[in-house]
XYZ file of C-alpha atoms in Angstrom:
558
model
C 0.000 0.000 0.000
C 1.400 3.577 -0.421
C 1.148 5.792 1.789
C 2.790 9.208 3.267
C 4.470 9.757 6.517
C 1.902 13.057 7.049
C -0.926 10.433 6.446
C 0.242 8.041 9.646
C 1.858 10.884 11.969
C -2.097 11.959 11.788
C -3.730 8.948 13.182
C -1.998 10.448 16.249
C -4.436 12.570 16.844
C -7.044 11.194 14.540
C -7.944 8.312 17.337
C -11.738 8.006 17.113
C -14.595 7.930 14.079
C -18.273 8.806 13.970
C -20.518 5.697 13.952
C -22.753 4.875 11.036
C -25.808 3.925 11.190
C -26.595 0.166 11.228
C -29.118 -0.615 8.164
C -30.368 -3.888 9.034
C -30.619 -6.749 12.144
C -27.102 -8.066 12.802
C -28.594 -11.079 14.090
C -29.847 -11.875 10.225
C -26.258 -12.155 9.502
C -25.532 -15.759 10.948
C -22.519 -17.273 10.474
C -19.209 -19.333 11.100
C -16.464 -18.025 12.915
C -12.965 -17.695 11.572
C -9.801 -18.913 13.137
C -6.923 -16.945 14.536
C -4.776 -20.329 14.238
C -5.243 -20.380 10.480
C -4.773 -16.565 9.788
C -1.193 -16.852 11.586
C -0.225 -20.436 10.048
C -1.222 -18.281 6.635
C 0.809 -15.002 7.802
C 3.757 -17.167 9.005
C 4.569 -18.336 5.575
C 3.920 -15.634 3.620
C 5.929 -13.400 5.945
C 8.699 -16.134 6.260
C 12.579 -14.924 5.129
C 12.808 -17.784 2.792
C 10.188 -15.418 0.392
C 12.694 -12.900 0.417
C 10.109 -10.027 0.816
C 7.881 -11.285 -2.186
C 9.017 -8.682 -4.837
C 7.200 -8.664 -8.041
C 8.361 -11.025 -10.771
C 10.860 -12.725 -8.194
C 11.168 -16.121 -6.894
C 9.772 -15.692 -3.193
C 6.607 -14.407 -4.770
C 6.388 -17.080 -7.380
C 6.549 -19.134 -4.038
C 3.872 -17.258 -2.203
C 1.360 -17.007 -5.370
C 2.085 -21.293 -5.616
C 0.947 -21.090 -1.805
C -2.324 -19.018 -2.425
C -2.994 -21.399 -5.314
C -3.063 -24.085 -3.624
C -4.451 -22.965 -0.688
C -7.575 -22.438 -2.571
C -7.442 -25.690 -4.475
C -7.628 -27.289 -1.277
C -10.384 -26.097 -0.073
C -12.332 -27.006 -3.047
C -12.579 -23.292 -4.990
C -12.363 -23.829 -9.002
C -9.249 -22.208 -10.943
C -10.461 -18.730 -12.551
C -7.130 -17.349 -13.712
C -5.483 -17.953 -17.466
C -3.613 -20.897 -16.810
C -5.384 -22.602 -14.114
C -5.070 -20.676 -11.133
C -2.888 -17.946 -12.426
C -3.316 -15.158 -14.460
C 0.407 -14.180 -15.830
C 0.726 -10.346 -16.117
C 3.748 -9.333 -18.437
C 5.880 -6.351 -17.274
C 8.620 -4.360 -18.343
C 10.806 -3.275 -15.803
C 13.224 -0.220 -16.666
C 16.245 1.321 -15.374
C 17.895 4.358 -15.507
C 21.455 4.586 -16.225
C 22.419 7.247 -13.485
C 25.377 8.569 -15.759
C 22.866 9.817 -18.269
C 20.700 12.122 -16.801
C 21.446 15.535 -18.363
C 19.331 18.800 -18.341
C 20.253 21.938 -20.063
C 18.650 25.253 -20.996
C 19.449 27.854 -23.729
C 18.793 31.027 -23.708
C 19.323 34.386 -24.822
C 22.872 32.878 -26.263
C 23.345 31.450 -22.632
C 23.529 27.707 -21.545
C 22.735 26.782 -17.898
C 23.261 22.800 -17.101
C 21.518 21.281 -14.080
C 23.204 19.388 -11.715
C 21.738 15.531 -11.268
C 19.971 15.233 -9.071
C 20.792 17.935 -6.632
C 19.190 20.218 -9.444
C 16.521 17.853 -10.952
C 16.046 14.303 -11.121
C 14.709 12.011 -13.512
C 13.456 8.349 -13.730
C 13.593 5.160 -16.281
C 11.563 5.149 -19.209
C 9.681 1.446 -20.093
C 9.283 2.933 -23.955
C 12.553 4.582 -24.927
C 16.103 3.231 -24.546
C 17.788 6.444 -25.264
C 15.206 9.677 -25.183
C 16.900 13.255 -25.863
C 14.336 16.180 -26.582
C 15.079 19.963 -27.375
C 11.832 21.904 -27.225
C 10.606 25.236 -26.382
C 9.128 25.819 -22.913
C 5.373 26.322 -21.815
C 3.948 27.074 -17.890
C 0.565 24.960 -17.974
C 0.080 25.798 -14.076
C -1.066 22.267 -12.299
C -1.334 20.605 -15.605
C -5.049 19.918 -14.606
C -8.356 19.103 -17.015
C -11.593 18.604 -15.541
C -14.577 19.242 -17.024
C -16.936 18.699 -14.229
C -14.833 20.866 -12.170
C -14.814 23.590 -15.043
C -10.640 23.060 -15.271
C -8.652 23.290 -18.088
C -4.688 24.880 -17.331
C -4.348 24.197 -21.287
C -6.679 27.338 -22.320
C -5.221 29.297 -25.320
C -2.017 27.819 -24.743
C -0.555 25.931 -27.841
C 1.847 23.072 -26.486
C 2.572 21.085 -28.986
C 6.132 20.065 -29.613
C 6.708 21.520 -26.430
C 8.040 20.858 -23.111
C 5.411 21.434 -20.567
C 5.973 22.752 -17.713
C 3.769 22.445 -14.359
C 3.291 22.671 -11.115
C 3.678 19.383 -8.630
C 0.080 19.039 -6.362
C -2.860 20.246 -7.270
C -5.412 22.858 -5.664
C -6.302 22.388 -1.916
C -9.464 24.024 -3.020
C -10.201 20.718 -4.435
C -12.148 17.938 -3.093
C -9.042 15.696 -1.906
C -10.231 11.926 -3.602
C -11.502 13.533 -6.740
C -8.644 16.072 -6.788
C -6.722 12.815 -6.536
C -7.899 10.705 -9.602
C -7.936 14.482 -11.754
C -4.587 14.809 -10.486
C -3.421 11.167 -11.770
C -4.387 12.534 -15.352
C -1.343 14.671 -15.849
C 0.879 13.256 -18.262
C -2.331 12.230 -20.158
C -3.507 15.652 -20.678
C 0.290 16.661 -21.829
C 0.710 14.047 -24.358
C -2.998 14.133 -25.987
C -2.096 17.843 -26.908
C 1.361 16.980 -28.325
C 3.912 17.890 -25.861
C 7.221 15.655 -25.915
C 7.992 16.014 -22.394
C 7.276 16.902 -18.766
C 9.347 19.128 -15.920
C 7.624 19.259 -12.808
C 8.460 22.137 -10.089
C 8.768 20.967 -6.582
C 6.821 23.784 -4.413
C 7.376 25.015 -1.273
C 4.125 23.399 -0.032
C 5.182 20.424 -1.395
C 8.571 20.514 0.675
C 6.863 20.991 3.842
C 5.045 17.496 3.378
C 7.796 15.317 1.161
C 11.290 17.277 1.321
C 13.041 17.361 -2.069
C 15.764 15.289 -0.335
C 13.633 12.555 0.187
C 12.727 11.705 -2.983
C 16.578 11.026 -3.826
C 16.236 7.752 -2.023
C 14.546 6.561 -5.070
C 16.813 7.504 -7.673
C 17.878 3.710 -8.159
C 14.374 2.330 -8.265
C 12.918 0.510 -11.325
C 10.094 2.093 -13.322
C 7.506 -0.984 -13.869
C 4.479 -1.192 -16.715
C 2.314 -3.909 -17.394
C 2.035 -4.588 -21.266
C -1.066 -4.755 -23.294
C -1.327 -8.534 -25.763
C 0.411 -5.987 -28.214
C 3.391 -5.094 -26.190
C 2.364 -1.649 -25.734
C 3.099 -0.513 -22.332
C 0.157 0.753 -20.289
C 0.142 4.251 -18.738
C 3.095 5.615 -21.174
C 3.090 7.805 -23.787
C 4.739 7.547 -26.960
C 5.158 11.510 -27.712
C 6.459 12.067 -24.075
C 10.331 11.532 -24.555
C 11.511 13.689 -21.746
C 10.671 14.138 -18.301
C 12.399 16.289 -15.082
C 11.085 16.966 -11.370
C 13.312 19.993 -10.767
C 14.074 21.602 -7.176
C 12.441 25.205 -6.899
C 15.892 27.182 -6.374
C 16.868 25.825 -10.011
C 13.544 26.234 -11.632
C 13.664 29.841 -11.379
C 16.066 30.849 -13.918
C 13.281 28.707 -16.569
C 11.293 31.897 -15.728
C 13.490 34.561 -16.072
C 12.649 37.126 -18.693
C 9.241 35.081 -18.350
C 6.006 37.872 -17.589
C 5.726 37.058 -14.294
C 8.778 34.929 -12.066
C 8.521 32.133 -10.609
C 8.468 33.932 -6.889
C 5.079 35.117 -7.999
C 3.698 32.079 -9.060
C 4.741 30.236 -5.712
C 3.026 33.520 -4.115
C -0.232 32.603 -5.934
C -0.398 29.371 -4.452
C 0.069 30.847 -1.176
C -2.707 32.671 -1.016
C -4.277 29.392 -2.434
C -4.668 31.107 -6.350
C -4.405 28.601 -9.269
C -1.866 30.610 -11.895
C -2.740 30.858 -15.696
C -0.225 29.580 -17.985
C 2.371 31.241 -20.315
C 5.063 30.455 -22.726
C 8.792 30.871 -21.228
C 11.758 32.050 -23.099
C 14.408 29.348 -24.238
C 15.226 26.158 -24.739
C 15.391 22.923 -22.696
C 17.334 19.325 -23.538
C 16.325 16.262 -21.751
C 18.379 13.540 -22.242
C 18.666 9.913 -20.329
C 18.825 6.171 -20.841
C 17.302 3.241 -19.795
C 18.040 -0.576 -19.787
C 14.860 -2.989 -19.975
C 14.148 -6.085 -19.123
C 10.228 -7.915 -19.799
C 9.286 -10.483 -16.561
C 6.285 -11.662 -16.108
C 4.672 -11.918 -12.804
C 1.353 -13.645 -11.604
C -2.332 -12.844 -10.304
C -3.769 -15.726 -8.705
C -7.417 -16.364 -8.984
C -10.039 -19.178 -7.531
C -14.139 -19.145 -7.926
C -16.410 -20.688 -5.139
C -19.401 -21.178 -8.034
C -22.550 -19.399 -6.877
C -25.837 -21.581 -5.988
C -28.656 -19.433 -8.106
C -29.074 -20.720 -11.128
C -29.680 -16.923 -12.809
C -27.315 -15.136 -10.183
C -24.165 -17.546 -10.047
C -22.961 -16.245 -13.723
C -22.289 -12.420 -11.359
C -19.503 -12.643 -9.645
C -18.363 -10.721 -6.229
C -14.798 -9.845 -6.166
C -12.450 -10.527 -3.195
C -8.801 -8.928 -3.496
C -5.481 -8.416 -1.719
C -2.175 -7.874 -3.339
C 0.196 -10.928 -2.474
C 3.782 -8.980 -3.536
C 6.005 -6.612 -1.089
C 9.127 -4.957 -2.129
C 11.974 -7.396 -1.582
C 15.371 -6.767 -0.423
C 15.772 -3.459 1.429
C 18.889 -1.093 0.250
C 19.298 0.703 3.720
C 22.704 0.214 4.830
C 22.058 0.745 8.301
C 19.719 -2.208 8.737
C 21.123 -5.789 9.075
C 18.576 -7.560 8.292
C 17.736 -6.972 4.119
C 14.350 -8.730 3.899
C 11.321 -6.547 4.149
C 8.984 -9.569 4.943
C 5.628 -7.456 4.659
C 4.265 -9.244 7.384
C 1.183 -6.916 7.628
C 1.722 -5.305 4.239
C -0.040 -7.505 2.687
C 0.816 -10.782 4.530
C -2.272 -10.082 7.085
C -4.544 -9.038 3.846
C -3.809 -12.282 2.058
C -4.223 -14.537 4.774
C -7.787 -13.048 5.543
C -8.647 -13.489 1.954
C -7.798 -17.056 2.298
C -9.578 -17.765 5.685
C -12.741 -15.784 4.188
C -12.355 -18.291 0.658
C -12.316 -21.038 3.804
C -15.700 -19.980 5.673
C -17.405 -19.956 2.182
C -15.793 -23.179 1.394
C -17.299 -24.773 4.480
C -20.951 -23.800 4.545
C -23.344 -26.536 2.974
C -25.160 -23.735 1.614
C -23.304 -21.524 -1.052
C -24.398 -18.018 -1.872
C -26.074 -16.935 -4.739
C -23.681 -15.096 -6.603
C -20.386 -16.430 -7.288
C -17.146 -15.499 -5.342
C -14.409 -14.872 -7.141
C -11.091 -14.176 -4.937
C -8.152 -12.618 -6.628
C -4.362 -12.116 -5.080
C -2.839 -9.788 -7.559
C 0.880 -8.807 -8.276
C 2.744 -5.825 -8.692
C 0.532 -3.401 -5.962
C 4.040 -1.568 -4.571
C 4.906 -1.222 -8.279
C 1.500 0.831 -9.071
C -1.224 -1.299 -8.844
C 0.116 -3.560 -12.081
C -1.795 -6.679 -11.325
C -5.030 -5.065 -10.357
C -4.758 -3.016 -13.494
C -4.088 -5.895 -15.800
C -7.156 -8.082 -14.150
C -9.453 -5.156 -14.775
C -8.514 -4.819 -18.515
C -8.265 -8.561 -18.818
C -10.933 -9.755 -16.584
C -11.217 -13.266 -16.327
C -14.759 -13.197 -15.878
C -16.903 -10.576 -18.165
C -16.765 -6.744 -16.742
C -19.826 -6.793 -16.453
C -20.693 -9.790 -14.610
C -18.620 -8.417 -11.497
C -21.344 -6.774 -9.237
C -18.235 -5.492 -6.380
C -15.299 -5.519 -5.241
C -14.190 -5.441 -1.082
C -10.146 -5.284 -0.922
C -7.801 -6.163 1.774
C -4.466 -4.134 1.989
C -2.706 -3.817 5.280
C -5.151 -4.501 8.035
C -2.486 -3.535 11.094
C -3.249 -6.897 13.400
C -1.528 -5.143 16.211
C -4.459 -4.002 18.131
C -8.198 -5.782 19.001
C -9.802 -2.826 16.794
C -13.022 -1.775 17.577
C -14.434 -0.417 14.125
C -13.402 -0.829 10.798
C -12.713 2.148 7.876
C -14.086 0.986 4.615
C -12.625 3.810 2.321
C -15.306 4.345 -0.501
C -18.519 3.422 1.464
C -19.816 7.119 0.934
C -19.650 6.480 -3.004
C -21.725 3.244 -3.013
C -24.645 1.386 -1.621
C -21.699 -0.928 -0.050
C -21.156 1.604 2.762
C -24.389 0.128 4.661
C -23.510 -3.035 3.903
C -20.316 -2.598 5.355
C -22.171 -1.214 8.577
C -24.762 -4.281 8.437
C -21.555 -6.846 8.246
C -19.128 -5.022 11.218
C -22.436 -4.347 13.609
C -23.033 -8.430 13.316
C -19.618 -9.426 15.015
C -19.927 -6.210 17.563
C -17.463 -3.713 15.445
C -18.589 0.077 14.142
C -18.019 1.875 11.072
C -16.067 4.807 10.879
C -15.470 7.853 8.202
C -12.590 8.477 6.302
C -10.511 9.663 9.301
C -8.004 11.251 6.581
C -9.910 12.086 3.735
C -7.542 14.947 2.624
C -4.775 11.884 2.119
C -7.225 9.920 -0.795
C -6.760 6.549 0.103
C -9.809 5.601 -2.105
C -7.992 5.753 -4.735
C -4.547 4.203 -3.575
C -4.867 0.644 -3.787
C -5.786 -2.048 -5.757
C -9.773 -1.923 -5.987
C -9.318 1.362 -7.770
C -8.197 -0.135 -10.845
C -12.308 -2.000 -10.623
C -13.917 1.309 -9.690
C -12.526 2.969 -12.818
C -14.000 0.054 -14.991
C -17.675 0.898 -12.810
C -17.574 -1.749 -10.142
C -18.614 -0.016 -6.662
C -15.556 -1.234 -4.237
C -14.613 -1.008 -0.625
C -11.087 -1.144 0.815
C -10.735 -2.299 4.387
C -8.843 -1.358 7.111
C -8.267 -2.022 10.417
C -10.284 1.520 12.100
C -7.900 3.874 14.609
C -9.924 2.567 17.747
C -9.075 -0.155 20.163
C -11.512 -2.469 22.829
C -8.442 -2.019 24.847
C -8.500 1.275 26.825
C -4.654 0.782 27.384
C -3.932 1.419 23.907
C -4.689 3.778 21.688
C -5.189 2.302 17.795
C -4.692 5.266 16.122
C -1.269 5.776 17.924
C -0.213 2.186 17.386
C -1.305 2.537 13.826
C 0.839 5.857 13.471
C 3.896 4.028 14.872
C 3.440 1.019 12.574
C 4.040 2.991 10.358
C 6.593 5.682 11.242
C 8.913 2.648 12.110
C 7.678 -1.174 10.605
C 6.138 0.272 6.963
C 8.417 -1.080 4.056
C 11.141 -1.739 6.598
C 12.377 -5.466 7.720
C 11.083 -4.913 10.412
C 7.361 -5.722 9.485
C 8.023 -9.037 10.348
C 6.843 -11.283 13.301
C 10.295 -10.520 15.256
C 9.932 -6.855 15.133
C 6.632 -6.175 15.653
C 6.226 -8.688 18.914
C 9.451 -7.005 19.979
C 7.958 -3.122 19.628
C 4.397 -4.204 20.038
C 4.367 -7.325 22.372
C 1.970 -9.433 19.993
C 0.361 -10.039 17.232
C -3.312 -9.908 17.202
C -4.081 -12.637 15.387
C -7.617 -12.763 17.075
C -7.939 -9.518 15.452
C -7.600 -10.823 12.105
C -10.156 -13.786 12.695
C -12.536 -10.295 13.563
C -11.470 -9.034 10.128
C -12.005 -12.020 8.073
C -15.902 -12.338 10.021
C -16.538 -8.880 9.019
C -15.484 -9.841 5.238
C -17.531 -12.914 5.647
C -20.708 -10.575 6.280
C -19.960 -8.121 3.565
C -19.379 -10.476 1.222
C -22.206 -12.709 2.111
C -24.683 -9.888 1.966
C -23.710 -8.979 -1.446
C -23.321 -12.227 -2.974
C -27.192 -13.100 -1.677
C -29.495 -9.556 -2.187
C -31.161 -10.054 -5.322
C -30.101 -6.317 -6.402
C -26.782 -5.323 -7.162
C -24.925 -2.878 -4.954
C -25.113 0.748 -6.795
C -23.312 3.523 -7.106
C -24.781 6.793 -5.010
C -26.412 9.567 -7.082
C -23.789 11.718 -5.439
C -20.863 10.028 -6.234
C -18.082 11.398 -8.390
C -16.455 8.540 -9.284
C -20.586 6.561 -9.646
C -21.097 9.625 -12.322
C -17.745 9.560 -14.454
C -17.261 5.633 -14.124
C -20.230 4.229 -13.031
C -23.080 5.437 -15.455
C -23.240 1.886 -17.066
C -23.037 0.160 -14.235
C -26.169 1.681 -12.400
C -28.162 0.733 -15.416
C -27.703 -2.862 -15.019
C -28.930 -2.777 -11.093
């Protein structure tokens, strides 16, 4: 799951959500119990050193998606993927060679190079081996297009053959998850009117929340797509050969001469005022190469056939991403392996136990279940993405979709955050299915961060499907702790660190809550159950942002 360190420092003093209001009698919502026992025997492997962290396309996740397979095909589920139970998702994975990053601009007879990456900083491209651009330079403000939000930084400016320049963020004036899917759009909107590359300004607000410094962690990282049957990658853009994220102090001289400097622009945005765009004076060169290699890595995916003879061709989607990110490259830390014991160990494993109650019960539901562990999540959602263009059931014959990503077991919880109940009928379904095994529902405790749309389900709600993702809520039964503060320091010190492992978290934490996860995987159970048995699809609210620019079709079919 990504995440920022403003979004967990928060939880500190985010401890407690409003209630919702229960819909229907919990008692209606009989059912088996799940087993601590089985979530931990499940977490203990998948979190075991011998995976090596489960990075995508590597061994230890070949190992854990061979577990999850079979895991299922013991307990009686029905392959679903491509090639039995697995879907295979090709990926190209690029890398940049760090002695070819150059920057330049001329102008006015004068040449300024930038220094890499103190100056700027650019990453691997998954399309072009060797990419060097010289274009003229145009401001385009945030970059942002948005019809129902009557945006458009592109207004009588002409930027083709150009090097776009913009603006890192987006408007806080801006509703924070549909700010965040508008703000995804970017590079979209730059290469559909014919630029050939992208710089992006660092801003001061921006520096207060994710210093410049930080990002130069990274500079080493691979750039991963997932490839269409053609070999096209997905999410790059042929036209869009160059690309820079510069440091404010450099950008400046791009605006000298300009009609208004870069010092007023960053004033604008402090007093919260989205500047127009202009052409600057000069000349910029981006140049860089890459080295690529194509890997494939699988999705795995079981069905638990549905008992209606009309309703078992829907199908209700179950999801957690089975990858992590492998070996870690901090020198200070002994141990290497960042196990991802909770991130998404814990997700996975209550997948499987819910596949197990279903499995169990004489009685199947209506609908169909279909439960999917996908790749590539801490790459950018890659296996998600790839299952929702290649579906291995029909689009339109997948009613929902509830998601599992880093429930934090470390706590007995005592309510449960379903990010995207308040853009589908699945929010009191959600309520109906925590209420049954005593737990609440809470609110978005950090709606400003956008976690709707920061994990794997989002790839299904762009396609129409309505879609929860769970979490473990910021309460605790346990008056001696507080959840949101043990959430805050899972993450400040365990998240994508080797220390998300059994060892490290006992050791800081003095358990796991194992029982916690059985609470997690009932709760599933319900919402699942619910879905897969009301004769009416769930449906996106009238309301809804994402229901009205994704979901049209959908509705239609209730």
């Amino acid at each position: 799951m990504k995440l920022t360190l403003v979004f967990a420092l928060s939880f500190l003093f985010a401890l407690t959500g409003c209630q919702s209001t229960q819909t229907s009698d919990p008692a209606a919502l009989a059912q088996p119990k799940a087993s601590a026992k089985a979530i931990e025997a499940h977490m203990m492997f998948l979190g075991d050193d011998s995976l090596e962290g489960r990075d995508t396309g590597s061994r230890g996740h070949q190992i854990a998606s061979n577990y999850i397979a079979t895991q299922l095909a013991a307990l009686g589920l029905e392959p679903a993927g491509e090639q039995g139970y697995f879907q295979s998702v090709p990926m190209r994975k690029a890398l940049l060679v760090q002695s070819s990053a150059k920057m330049s601009l001329a102008k006015a007879g004068k040449t300024t190079n930038f220094d890499y990456p103190k100056q700027f900083f650019t990453g691997p491209s998954t399309l072009h081996a060797k990419a060097d651009v010289t274009a003229p330079l145009v401001f385009v403000g945030y970059g942002l297009v948005s019809k129902e939000f009557n945006l458009d930084d592109y207004a009588n400016l002409d930027v083709k053959g150009k090097i776009v320049v913009m603006l890192s963020g987006r408007p806080k004036s801006l509703p924070s998850e549909e700010a965040a899917h508008i703000q995804s759009l970017k590079a979209e909107n730059a290469a559909e009117r014919g630029a050939v590359g992208v710089i992006t300004l660092h801003t001061p607000s921006e520096e207060k929340v994710r210093p410049y410094a930080n990002s130069l962690m990274y500079l080493t990282s691979p750039r991963m797509r997932w490839l269409h049957k053609d070999g096209k990658a997905e999410g790059e853009f042929e036209s869009l050969t160059g690309s820079a994220y510069l440091h404010p102090d450099a950008a400046k001289v791009l605006f000298e001469g300009a009609s208004r400097s870069l010092d007023d622009i960053f004033a604008d945005l402090a007093a919260e005022k989205v500047p127009a765009g202009f052409a600057l004076e000069g000349t910029v060169n981006l140049k860089r190469e890459s080295t690529m290699e194509d890997i494939t890595s699988p999705n795995v995916a079981a069905v638990l056939p549905g008992s209606d003879p009309v309703l078992k061709d829907e199908y209700v989607v179950v999801t957690a991403h089975s990858d992590h990110i492998g070996f870690s490259n901090d020198v200070r830390s002994k141990d290497k392996i960042n196990n991802g014991f909770m991130d998404n160990a814990a997700g996975v494993s209550i997948m499987l136990e819910t596949a197990r109650l279903f499995a169990q019960q004489a009685e199947r539901p209506k609908r169909s279940l279909l439960f999917v562990a996908v790749t590539g999540e801490e790459k950018g959602l890659l296996g998600a993405d790839y299952f929702a263009h290649y579906p291995t059931r029909p689009i339109d014959k997948l009613v929902a979709n509830v998601n599992i990503d880093m429930p934090v077991l470390l706590y007995p919880f005592a309510d449960i955050v379903a990010f995207g109940a308040n853009h589908s009928s699945l929010g009191a379904t959600v309520d109906t299915a925590a209420a049954a095994v005593g737990i609440t529902q809470s609110p978005d405790p950090m709606p400003e961060q956008a976690i709707f749309t920061r994990s794997d389900h989002y790839t299904l709600v762009q396609k129409g499907v309505p879609s929860v993702f769970l979490m473990t809520g910021f309460t605790s039964k346990d008056p001696k702790q507080k959840g949101g503060e043990v959430w805050g320091k899972f993450f400040a010190k365990h998240y994508h660190k080797p220390t998300d492992d059994k060892a490290g978290l006992t050791a800081d934490f003095g358990a796991i809550r194992y029982d916690a996860g059985a609470t997690f995987a009932d709760i599933n159970y319900g919402i699942t159950t619910e879905v897969a048995n009301n004769p009416q699809r769930p449906v996106w609210l009238k309301d809804s942002f994402f229901g009205k620019i994704f979901g049209k079709d959908y509705n239609k079919q209730k």
